[in-house]
Short mmCIF file of C-alpha atoms in Angstrom, two decimals:
data_model
loop_
_atom_site.label_atom_id
_atom_site.label_comp_id
_atom_site.label_asym_id
_atom_site.label_seq_id
_atom_site.Cartn_x
_atom_site.Cartn_y
_atom_site.Cartn_z
CA MET A 1 21.28 17.72 33.19
CA SER A 2 21.39 19.11 29.68
CA PHE A 3 18.02 17.65 28.53
CA LYS A 4 16.03 19.92 30.85
CA ASN A 5 17.18 23.34 29.66
CA TYR A 6 19.43 24.77 27.01
CA LYS A 7 22.67 26.19 28.39
CA ASP A 8 25.97 27.54 27.15
CA LYS A 9 28.60 25.54 29.05
CA ILE A 10 29.07 21.79 29.47
CA GLU A 11 29.01 20.64 33.07
CA GLU A 12 30.10 17.39 34.66
CA GLY A 13 27.18 14.94 34.58
CA ASP A 14 25.77 16.25 31.31
CA THR A 15 24.97 14.06 28.34
CA VAL A 16 26.43 15.51 25.14
CA ILE A 17 26.31 14.52 21.48
CA LEU A 18 29.69 14.21 19.75
CA TYR A 19 29.46 14.92 16.01
CA LEU A 20 32.21 13.42 13.87
CA SER A 21 31.92 13.52 10.09
CA ASN A 22 28.19 12.62 9.94
CA ASN A 23 28.53 10.16 12.84
CA LEU A 24 26.89 10.84 16.20
CA TYR A 25 27.86 9.52 19.64
CA ALA A 26 26.20 10.12 23.02
CA LEU A 27 28.67 10.73 25.86
CA ASP A 28 28.19 11.05 29.61
CA VAL A 29 30.57 13.75 30.79
CA GLN A 30 32.31 12.01 33.70
CA ARG A 31 35.97 12.40 34.68
CA MET A 32 36.31 8.78 35.84
CA ILE A 33 34.52 5.56 34.88
CA LYS A 34 34.72 1.91 35.87
CA ASN A 35 36.59 -0.50 33.62
CA LYS A 36 35.69 -4.16 33.10
CA LYS A 37 37.57 -5.07 36.30
CA GLY A 38 35.55 -2.59 38.35
CA GLU A 39 38.46 -0.20 38.76
CA MET A 40 38.07 3.57 38.41
CA VAL A 41 40.03 4.88 35.43
CA GLU A 42 40.17 8.09 33.43
CA ASN A 43 37.27 8.41 30.99
CA VAL A 44 38.75 8.27 27.47
CA PHE A 45 36.39 7.83 24.51
CA GLN A 46 37.83 6.14 21.43
CA THR A 47 36.67 7.37 18.00
CA PRO A 48 37.71 6.81 14.35
CA PHE A 49 39.59 10.12 14.65
CA GLY A 50 41.48 9.20 17.78
CA ALA A 51 40.96 9.42 21.53
CA LEU A 52 38.97 12.08 23.38
CA LYS A 53 39.65 12.81 27.05
CA VAL A 54 36.11 13.44 28.29
CA LYS A 55 37.27 15.64 31.18
CA ASN A 56 38.39 18.24 28.62
CA LEU A 57 34.75 18.81 27.70
CA ILE A 58 33.88 20.24 31.11
CA GLY A 59 33.57 24.00 30.78
CA ALA A 60 33.56 23.95 26.96
CA ASP A 61 30.80 25.69 25.00
CA TYR A 62 28.03 23.65 23.44
CA GLY A 63 28.55 23.66 19.69
CA SER A 64 32.28 24.23 20.00
CA ARG A 65 35.04 22.34 18.24
CA VAL A 66 37.00 19.78 20.27
CA GLU A 67 40.39 18.36 19.42
CA LEU A 68 41.00 14.62 19.14
CA SER A 69 44.32 12.83 18.87
CA LYS A 70 43.85 12.37 15.09
CA GLY A 71 41.31 15.02 14.18
CA TRP A 72 38.48 17.10 15.60
CA GLY A 73 34.71 17.10 16.13
CA HIS A 74 31.90 19.17 17.65
CA VAL A 75 29.94 18.75 20.89
CA LEU A 76 26.21 19.41 20.59
CA GLN A 77 23.33 19.99 22.99
CA PRO A 78 21.22 16.81 23.17
CA THR A 79 17.67 16.92 21.81
CA PRO A 80 15.06 14.14 21.53
CA GLU A 81 15.86 13.92 17.80
CA LEU A 82 19.61 13.48 18.37
CA TRP A 83 18.99 11.14 21.29
CA SER A 84 16.87 8.88 19.06
CA LEU A 85 19.88 8.47 16.77
CA THR A 86 22.39 7.71 19.53
CA LEU A 87 20.55 6.04 22.42
CA PRO A 88 21.41 2.50 23.56
CA HIS A 89 18.81 0.20 21.96
CA ARG A 90 16.96 -1.95 24.48
CA THR A 91 14.14 -2.46 21.97
CA GLN A 92 13.25 -1.42 18.45
CA ILE A 93 12.51 2.31 18.64
CA ILE A 94 10.25 4.86 17.00
CA TYR A 95 12.14 7.46 14.96
CA THR A 96 11.56 11.16 14.34
CA PRO A 97 9.26 10.94 11.26
CA ASP A 98 6.71 8.85 13.21
CA ILE A 99 7.30 10.76 16.45
CA SER A 100 6.50 14.11 14.85
CA MET A 101 3.21 12.74 13.48
CA ILE A 102 2.34 11.24 16.87
CA MET A 103 2.91 14.61 18.55
CA LEU A 104 0.62 16.29 16.02
CA GLN A 105 -2.16 13.70 16.14
CA LEU A 106 -2.31 13.54 19.95
CA ASP A 107 -2.90 17.33 20.16
CA LEU A 108 -0.34 17.66 22.94
CA VAL A 109 0.47 21.07 24.42
CA PRO A 110 2.45 22.21 27.49
CA GLY A 111 0.42 21.10 30.48
CA SER A 112 -1.07 17.96 28.88
CA VAL A 113 -1.16 14.64 30.72
CA VAL A 114 -0.24 11.76 28.41
CA ILE A 115 0.01 8.02 29.01
CA GLU A 116 2.49 5.88 27.06
CA ALA A 117 2.42 2.09 27.15
CA GLY A 118 5.60 0.52 25.84
CA THR A 119 8.49 2.62 27.18
CA GLY A 120 11.12 0.54 25.41
CA SER A 121 14.30 2.54 24.91
CA GLY A 122 12.65 5.87 25.75
CA SER A 123 12.94 7.48 22.33
CA LEU A 124 9.33 8.68 22.16
CA THR A 125 9.23 9.40 25.90
CA HIS A 126 11.89 12.11 25.62
CA ALA A 127 9.89 13.83 22.88
CA LEU A 128 6.66 13.60 24.91
CA ILE A 129 8.37 15.16 27.92
CA ARG A 130 9.65 18.10 25.88
CA ARG A 131 6.16 18.73 24.50
CA VAL A 132 4.18 18.70 27.79
CA ARG A 133 6.60 20.36 30.22
CA PRO A 134 6.81 22.40 32.40
CA HIS A 135 3.33 21.79 33.83
CA GLY A 136 2.35 18.54 32.08
CA HIS A 137 3.34 14.98 32.90
CA VAL A 138 4.11 11.72 31.10
CA TYR A 139 3.16 8.37 32.60
CA THR A 140 5.01 5.60 30.82
CA PHE A 141 4.65 1.85 31.39
CA ASP A 142 6.62 -1.23 30.35
CA PHE A 143 5.82 -4.87 31.08
CA HIS A 144 9.55 -5.65 31.30
CA GLU A 145 10.78 -4.78 34.81
CA HIS A 146 14.43 -4.26 33.90
CA ARG A 147 13.57 -1.92 31.01
CA ALA A 148 11.29 0.14 33.23
CA LYS A 149 14.04 0.44 35.85
CA VAL A 150 16.74 1.44 33.36
CA ALA A 151 14.42 4.00 31.74
CA SER A 152 13.64 5.55 35.14
CA GLU A 153 17.37 5.85 35.93
CA GLU A 154 17.95 7.39 32.51
CA PHE A 155 15.29 10.06 33.04
CA GLN A 156 16.86 10.86 36.41
CA ALA A 157 20.34 11.16 34.89
CA HIS A 158 19.00 13.48 32.16
CA GLY A 159 17.39 15.80 34.70
CA ILE A 160 13.80 15.30 33.49
CA ALA A 161 12.50 12.90 36.14
CA GLU A 162 10.08 15.49 37.52
CA PHE A 163 8.11 15.41 34.27
CA VAL A 164 7.79 11.62 33.91
CA THR A 165 6.73 8.60 35.94
CA ALA A 166 8.06 5.26 34.67
CA GLN A 167 6.42 2.10 36.02
CA HIS A 168 6.65 -1.64 35.53
CA ARG A 169 3.15 -2.85 34.68
CA ASP A 170 1.28 -5.10 32.26
CA VAL A 171 -1.30 -2.54 31.19
CA LEU A 172 -3.14 -4.91 28.84
CA SER A 173 -4.29 -7.03 31.78
CA ASP A 174 -4.05 -4.61 34.70
CA GLY A 175 -4.84 -1.25 33.11
CA PHE A 176 -3.14 1.99 34.07
CA GLY A 177 -4.18 1.97 37.73
CA ASP A 178 -6.87 3.73 39.71
CA ASP A 179 -4.72 6.84 40.18
CA LEU A 180 -4.93 7.66 36.47
CA LYS A 181 -8.66 7.14 35.94
CA GLY A 182 -10.07 10.22 34.25
CA LYS A 183 -6.70 12.02 34.26
CA ALA A 184 -5.25 11.69 30.74
CA ASP A 185 -5.60 13.99 27.74
CA ALA A 186 -4.08 11.40 25.40
CA VAL A 187 -3.02 7.75 25.33
CA PHE A 188 -0.37 6.15 23.14
CA LEU A 189 0.06 2.37 22.83
CA ASP A 190 3.08 0.61 21.33
CA LEU A 191 2.06 -2.91 22.27
CA PRO A 192 1.62 -6.25 20.50
CA SER A 193 -2.16 -6.28 21.19
CA PRO A 194 -3.26 -2.63 21.37
CA TRP A 195 -6.95 -3.53 21.00
CA LEU A 196 -6.85 -5.04 24.50
CA GLY A 197 -5.72 -1.68 25.86
CA VAL A 198 -8.59 0.33 24.35
CA PRO A 199 -10.98 -0.16 27.35
CA HIS A 200 -8.21 0.92 29.73
CA ALA A 201 -7.56 3.98 27.57
CA VAL A 202 -11.23 4.97 27.83
CA ALA A 203 -11.08 4.65 31.62
CA ALA A 204 -7.94 6.77 31.82
CA MET A 205 -9.15 9.65 29.64
CA LYS A 206 -10.82 12.75 31.04
CA GLU A 207 -14.58 13.26 30.88
CA GLU A 208 -13.87 15.95 28.28
CA GLY A 209 -12.52 13.22 26.00
CA GLY A 210 -9.10 12.90 24.43
CA ARG A 211 -6.97 11.47 21.67
CA PHE A 212 -5.76 7.93 21.13
CA CYS A 213 -2.87 6.64 19.01
CA SER A 214 -1.34 3.21 18.52
CA PHE A 215 1.72 2.04 16.59
CA SER A 216 1.49 -1.38 14.93
CA PRO A 217 3.70 -3.02 12.28
CA CYS A 218 0.98 -5.36 10.96
CA ILE A 219 -2.28 -4.41 9.26
CA GLU A 220 -4.09 -7.22 11.11
CA GLN A 221 -3.29 -5.48 14.38
CA VAL A 222 -4.72 -2.28 12.93
CA GLN A 223 -7.95 -4.02 11.94
CA ARG A 224 -8.57 -5.39 15.41
CA THR A 225 -7.69 -2.08 17.04
CA CYS A 226 -10.13 -0.19 14.82
CA LEU A 227 -12.92 -2.62 15.69
CA ALA A 228 -12.22 -2.14 19.40
CA LEU A 229 -12.16 1.65 19.02
CA GLN A 230 -15.53 1.61 17.28
CA GLU A 231 -17.05 -0.59 19.96
CA HIS A 232 -15.92 1.80 22.70
CA GLY A 233 -17.28 4.98 21.15
CA PHE A 234 -14.21 6.45 19.45
CA GLU A 235 -14.72 8.63 16.40
CA GLU A 236 -12.61 10.02 13.52
CA LEU A 237 -10.61 6.81 13.11
CA THR A 238 -7.64 7.24 10.81
CA THR A 239 -4.73 4.95 9.92
CA MET A 240 -1.62 6.28 8.22
CA GLU A 241 1.97 5.34 7.39
CA VAL A 242 4.73 7.93 7.54
CA LEU A 243 7.39 7.45 4.84
CA GLN A 244 9.89 10.31 4.77
CA THR A 245 11.38 11.27 1.41
CA GLU A 246 14.09 13.91 1.18
CA LEU A 247 15.02 15.77 -2.00
CA LYS A 248 18.75 16.24 -2.43
CA VAL A 249 19.84 19.56 -3.93
CA THR A 250 22.55 18.85 -6.49
CA ARG A 251 23.99 19.99 -9.82
CA ARG A 252 23.05 18.17 -13.01
CA THR A 253 24.77 18.64 -16.37
CA VAL A 254 22.56 18.10 -19.43
CA PRO A 255 23.33 18.41 -23.17
CA VAL A 256 21.72 21.35 -24.97
CA ARG A 257 21.44 21.31 -28.77
CA ASP A 258 22.06 24.53 -30.75
CA LEU A 259 19.08 24.96 -33.10
CA SER A 260 20.08 28.30 -34.60
CA PHE A 261 20.67 26.66 -37.99
CA LEU A 262 16.92 26.12 -38.40
CA ARG A 263 16.40 29.84 -39.02
CA HIS A 264 18.41 29.55 -42.25
CA LYS A 265 17.03 26.27 -43.44
CA SER A 266 15.50 27.66 -46.67
CA SER A 267 18.45 29.85 -47.65
CA GLU A 268 20.70 29.05 -50.61
CA LYS A 269 23.66 28.63 -48.29
CA PRO A 270 22.35 26.84 -45.16
CA VAL A 271 24.25 27.16 -41.95
CA GLU A 272 25.89 23.99 -40.76
CA GLU A 273 24.50 22.40 -37.59
CA LYS A 274 26.62 23.21 -34.52
CA PRO A 275 27.57 20.55 -32.01
CA SER A 276 25.58 20.30 -28.79
CA GLY A 277 26.87 21.99 -25.65
CA ASP A 278 26.52 21.23 -21.92
CA THR A 279 24.60 23.34 -19.38
CA THR A 280 24.62 22.86 -15.62
CA PHE A 281 21.46 23.31 -13.54
CA VAL A 282 20.81 23.22 -9.79
CA VAL A 283 17.98 20.73 -9.23
CA GLY A 284 16.16 18.92 -6.46
CA ALA A 285 16.75 15.23 -7.13
CA TRP A 286 14.68 12.34 -5.79
CA PRO A 287 16.62 9.75 -3.76
CA PRO A 288 17.66 6.59 -5.62
CA SER A 289 15.75 4.46 -3.07
CA THR A 290 12.75 5.07 -0.81
CA PRO A 291 12.37 3.97 2.82
CA GLY A 292 10.50 0.77 3.52
CA HIS A 293 7.62 0.01 5.87
CA THR A 294 8.01 0.90 9.54
CA GLY A 295 4.55 0.77 11.11
CA TYR A 296 0.99 2.01 10.97
CA LEU A 297 -0.29 4.83 13.16
CA THR A 298 -3.95 4.50 14.11
CA VAL A 299 -5.46 7.61 15.69
CA ALA A 300 -8.94 8.31 17.02
CA THR A 301 -10.90 10.79 19.12
CA LEU A 302 -12.89 9.96 22.24
CA PRO A 303 -15.79 12.49 22.47
CA PRO A 304 -16.78 14.14 25.75
CA LEU A 305 -18.72 11.93 28.13
CA PHE A 306 -22.08 13.54 27.40
CA ALA A 307 -21.63 13.03 23.64
CA ARG A 308 -20.59 9.38 23.71
CA SER A 309 -22.97 6.78 22.36
CA LYS A 310 -24.60 4.80 25.14
CA LYS A 311 -24.73 1.71 22.98
CA VAL A 312 -22.38 1.28 20.06
CA SER A 313 -23.62 -0.84 17.18
CA LYS A 314 -21.74 -4.12 16.81
CA PRO A 315 -19.52 -4.36 13.69
CA GLU A 316 -20.14 -7.02 11.11
CA CYS A 317 -17.12 -8.99 12.34
CA SER A 318 -16.67 -8.56 16.08
CA LEU A 319 -13.59 -9.39 18.09
CA GLU A 320 -15.25 -12.53 19.43
CA GLU A 321 -15.98 -13.71 15.89
CA GLN A 322 -12.36 -13.10 14.90
CA ASP A 323 -11.19 -15.31 17.76
CA SER A 324 -13.34 -18.15 16.46
CA PRO A 325 -11.49 -20.76 14.35
CA GLU A 326 -14.40 -20.75 11.92
CA ASN A 327 -13.56 -17.20 10.92
CA GLY A 328 -9.90 -17.77 10.17
CA ASP A 329 -10.53 -16.99 6.52
CA LYS A 330 -12.03 -13.59 7.38
CA MET A 331 -9.04 -12.06 9.10
CA ALA A 332 -5.57 -13.24 9.98
CA VAL A 333 -4.87 -11.90 13.47
CA VAL A 334 -1.38 -11.36 14.84
CA GLY A 335 -1.58 -11.36 18.61
CA THR A 336 1.74 -12.76 19.77
CA GLU A 337 4.25 -10.49 18.06
CA ASP A 338 6.05 -8.14 20.42
CA ASN A 339 6.54 -4.73 18.85
CA ASN A 340 9.29 -4.02 21.29
#
């Protein structure tokens, strides 16, 4: 239950992060596990530095050093950031650089009610839960029944089930349900056709308004989503791409030429030029390569009910026009790609 609160000692049933020489592994602290034959055997985790008997972790301090048969490592308290790097991938996930921007743009605080469509592997969901607890709640949906079930079991095992409700539902066609109408402070969509979810997002948001965010890998998806947001009264539309660049602090040695001989250039006996020397500096160096494209974040604000436009002007190229074959040269629309 280590995701719910920070604690000092590892208990049986916890999920811990094993750190080994810049490699991370997520472990469930259980004395016995089932093997491929269905038999209960001692839980032994194999690593590049030898075997680890998981039962030896029970009672150890978080952050402490643990001995392996051929080396040692450290056991760390799990966080949403570490979980994103070690979780079992059921889908392509959103990583910390995008997650941090999503948290900021959705204006989430403890006590907020947020809807997520596209649970996937639960990477973003864990971060949402940490942000809105203890009095807020996350409602997360996935159109794939098995993924929704596994995610629900995972939240239960991590001790955070009270802050999240995971459901199997096709929100693009069925919406978020009558129970969530007018309840949400924010809506996040990670779906292949987020523009179809915009009307359902409006219905789910509070009368005071709220924030909307979608994650899309293709710019054509962004275009259609922005048109739908405009048609439904959203304001402050912004699309961004988060590309994280880290400067590495390192030492660089550069040649330095001795120019003292120039002071005696006009003398009868000029001083001979001295050879160049080397000087070492501590510098912040740019990485040799930069990260590539991940996805576009489109964010918008839904004003309070009294401030919303009763009739929104129709854009030059509406969604119906885009669907027409005659307008294929205006915009290439990607509507079948599954982000997950």
